[in-house]
């Protein structure tokens, strides 16, 4: 039987007038809790769900840091994470960027890594980060627990945009944080209940369904992405290919912004859209969002579950 979807916002008290396990949805609900249990098992920690990846980022930072604390943020990671932190600047959140392939800088209160970074696809030096005294967060949205379980490498928190591979079908907006320490997870849960940054049952149910095929999807996406990266490296119109050898995300550069626009609007099977991690392959030029932070000809490709040769044929005709 699949997990029932319970949309109630309240559950009756017991015969003695005491709250049962679930009383009010903001404090916890059965479908969300079932999805959290499934994700906890995958990550080897205590997982909590949030309404989006950005919501999870906000909740985690606000619950861990005080005014004038500084986050060491992996340079070239998801640009939206930097925007979230910048939005929190009036509350005293400070950021320094650093190269995550080496050790984090001294004097920071939180280390924020991305495995691999989106869209530069660098992998963090997890050992160097674990040796730092500050808590370490690894956004492992792109790696997924199929390829990496950061808590086993000394991270304190794993963050996911569950919108992407975990839910996996481009139809659920959701975030997750898996905590190494149960007591810290409890504090984050209380923070979540009080601030209301809480996930709803419907996307949690879609996450539960997506998790059933996570491994199959990600392994196949990785195989296809590795093949496409190899072929792209040989194409004369492609200058640089970034692929870390795991996961379904890659990026590559063509000559300039105009060429990139031409390529992204010329694919037929691969959809010209933002986001990543679903069963449909998506391509987009990233400078539209990130401006000069990325090369003007950078295209990000999220590899779906279509036939690999069909995908290569589509890319090749667009590049030609
Ligand atoms: N982290 C990474 C690596 C992402 O790619 C994204 C979104 O693209 C997020 C976090 C934010 O997630 P959401 O869009 O679910 O808020």
mmCIF file with all atom_site columns, C-alpha atoms and ligand atoms in Angstrom, residues 52-55 57 78 81 114 118 139 141-142 159-164 173-175 276 300, ligand 1:
data_model
loop_
_atom_site.group_PDB
_atom_site.id
_atom_site.type_symbol
_atom_site.label_atom_id
_atom_site.label_alt_id
_atom_site.label_comp_id
_atom_site.label_asym_id
_atom_site.label_entity_id
_atom_site.label_seq_id
_atom_site.pdbx_PDB_ins_code
_atom_site.Cartn_x
_atom_site.Cartn_y
_atom_site.Cartn_z
_atom_site.occupancy
_atom_site.B_iso_or_equiv
_atom_site.pdbx_formal_charge
_atom_site.auth_seq_id
_atom_site.auth_comp_id
_atom_site.auth_asym_id
_atom_site.auth_atom_id
_atom_site.pdbx_PDB_model_num
ATOM   1  C CA . UNK A 1 52  ? 11.382 24.739 -0.803  1.00 0.00 ? 52  UNK A CA 1
ATOM   2  C CA . UNK A 1 53  ? 15.154 24.446 -0.948  1.00 0.00 ? 53  UNK A CA 1
ATOM   3  C CA . UNK A 1 54  ? 15.390 28.208 -0.394  1.00 0.00 ? 54  UNK A CA 1
ATOM   4  C CA . UNK A 1 55  ? 13.014 27.886 2.591   1.00 0.00 ? 55  UNK A CA 1
ATOM   5  C CA . UNK A 1 57  ? 18.287 27.459 3.539   1.00 0.00 ? 57  UNK A CA 1
ATOM   6  C CA . UNK A 1 78  ? 23.751 27.900 -6.801  1.00 0.00 ? 78  UNK A CA 1
ATOM   7  C CA . UNK A 1 81  ? 21.712 30.659 -2.233  1.00 0.00 ? 81  UNK A CA 1
ATOM   8  C CA . UNK A 1 114 ? 27.731 22.384 -2.623  1.00 0.00 ? 114 UNK A CA 1
ATOM   9  C CA . UNK A 1 118 ? 25.596 24.350 -9.740  1.00 0.00 ? 118 UNK A CA 1
ATOM   10 C CA . UNK A 1 139 ? 23.952 21.235 -0.313  1.00 0.00 ? 139 UNK A CA 1
ATOM   11 C CA . UNK A 1 141 ? 20.950 18.527 -4.263  1.00 0.00 ? 141 UNK A CA 1
ATOM   12 C CA . UNK A 1 142 ? 22.882 17.481 -7.371  1.00 0.00 ? 142 UNK A CA 1
ATOM   13 C CA . UNK A 1 159 ? 20.534 20.335 2.448   1.00 0.00 ? 159 UNK A CA 1
ATOM   14 C CA . UNK A 1 160 ? 18.438 19.460 -0.589  1.00 0.00 ? 160 UNK A CA 1
ATOM   15 C CA . UNK A 1 161 ? 16.245 21.249 -2.992  1.00 0.00 ? 161 UNK A CA 1
ATOM   16 C CA . UNK A 1 162 ? 13.965 18.195 -2.970  1.00 0.00 ? 162 UNK A CA 1
ATOM   17 C CA . UNK A 1 163 ? 12.225 19.921 -5.881  1.00 0.00 ? 163 UNK A CA 1
ATOM   18 C CA . UNK A 1 164 ? 14.986 18.403 -8.000  1.00 0.00 ? 164 UNK A CA 1
ATOM   19 C CA . UNK A 1 173 ? 8.464  22.361 -4.678  1.00 0.00 ? 173 UNK A CA 1
ATOM   20 C CA . UNK A 1 174 ? 10.181 21.136 -1.508  1.00 0.00 ? 174 UNK A CA 1
ATOM   21 C CA . UNK A 1 175 ? 13.329 21.458 0.591   1.00 0.00 ? 175 UNK A CA 1
ATOM   22 C CA . UNK A 1 276 ? 17.057 20.327 -12.935 1.00 0.00 ? 276 UNK A CA 1
ATOM   23 C CA . UNK A 1 300 ? 23.467 24.070 -18.200 1.00 0.00 ? 300 UNK A CA 1
HETATM 24 N N1 . LIG B 2 .   ? 20.198 24.363 -3.998  1.00 0.00 ? 1   LIG B N1 1
HETATM 25 C C1 . LIG B 2 .   ? 20.470 24.077 -5.271  1.00 0.00 ? 1   LIG B C1 1
HETATM 26 C C2 . LIG B 2 .   ? 21.766 23.395 -5.612  1.00 0.00 ? 1   LIG B C2 1
HETATM 27 C C3 . LIG B 2 .   ? 19.578 24.425 -6.287  1.00 0.00 ? 1   LIG B C3 1
HETATM 28 O O1 . LIG B 2 .   ? 19.874 24.134 -7.562  1.00 0.00 ? 1   LIG B O1 1
HETATM 29 C C4 . LIG B 2 .   ? 18.365 25.096 -5.943  1.00 0.00 ? 1   LIG B C4 1
HETATM 30 C C5 . LIG B 2 .   ? 17.408 25.501 -6.971  1.00 0.00 ? 1   LIG B C5 1
HETATM 31 O O2 . LIG B 2 .   ? 17.688 25.471 -8.149  1.00 0.00 ? 1   LIG B O2 1
HETATM 32 C C6 . LIG B 2 .   ? 18.121 25.370 -4.593  1.00 0.00 ? 1   LIG B C6 1
HETATM 33 C C7 . LIG B 2 .   ? 19.052 24.990 -3.649  1.00 0.00 ? 1   LIG B C7 1
HETATM 34 C C8 . LIG B 2 .   ? 16.866 26.077 -4.161  1.00 0.00 ? 1   LIG B C8 1
HETATM 35 O O3 . LIG B 2 .   ? 15.801 25.171 -4.195  1.00 0.00 ? 1   LIG B O3 1
HETATM 36 P P1 . LIG B 2 .   ? 14.274 25.546 -4.434  1.00 0.00 ? 1   LIG B P1 1
HETATM 37 O O4 . LIG B 2 .   ? 14.153 26.060 -5.831  1.00 0.00 ? 1   LIG B O4 1
HETATM 38 O O5 . LIG B 2 .   ? 13.559 24.255 -4.181  1.00 0.00 ? 1   LIG B O5 1
HETATM 39 O O6 . LIG B 2 .   ? 13.920 26.603 -3.448  1.00 0.00 ? 1   LIG B O6 1
#
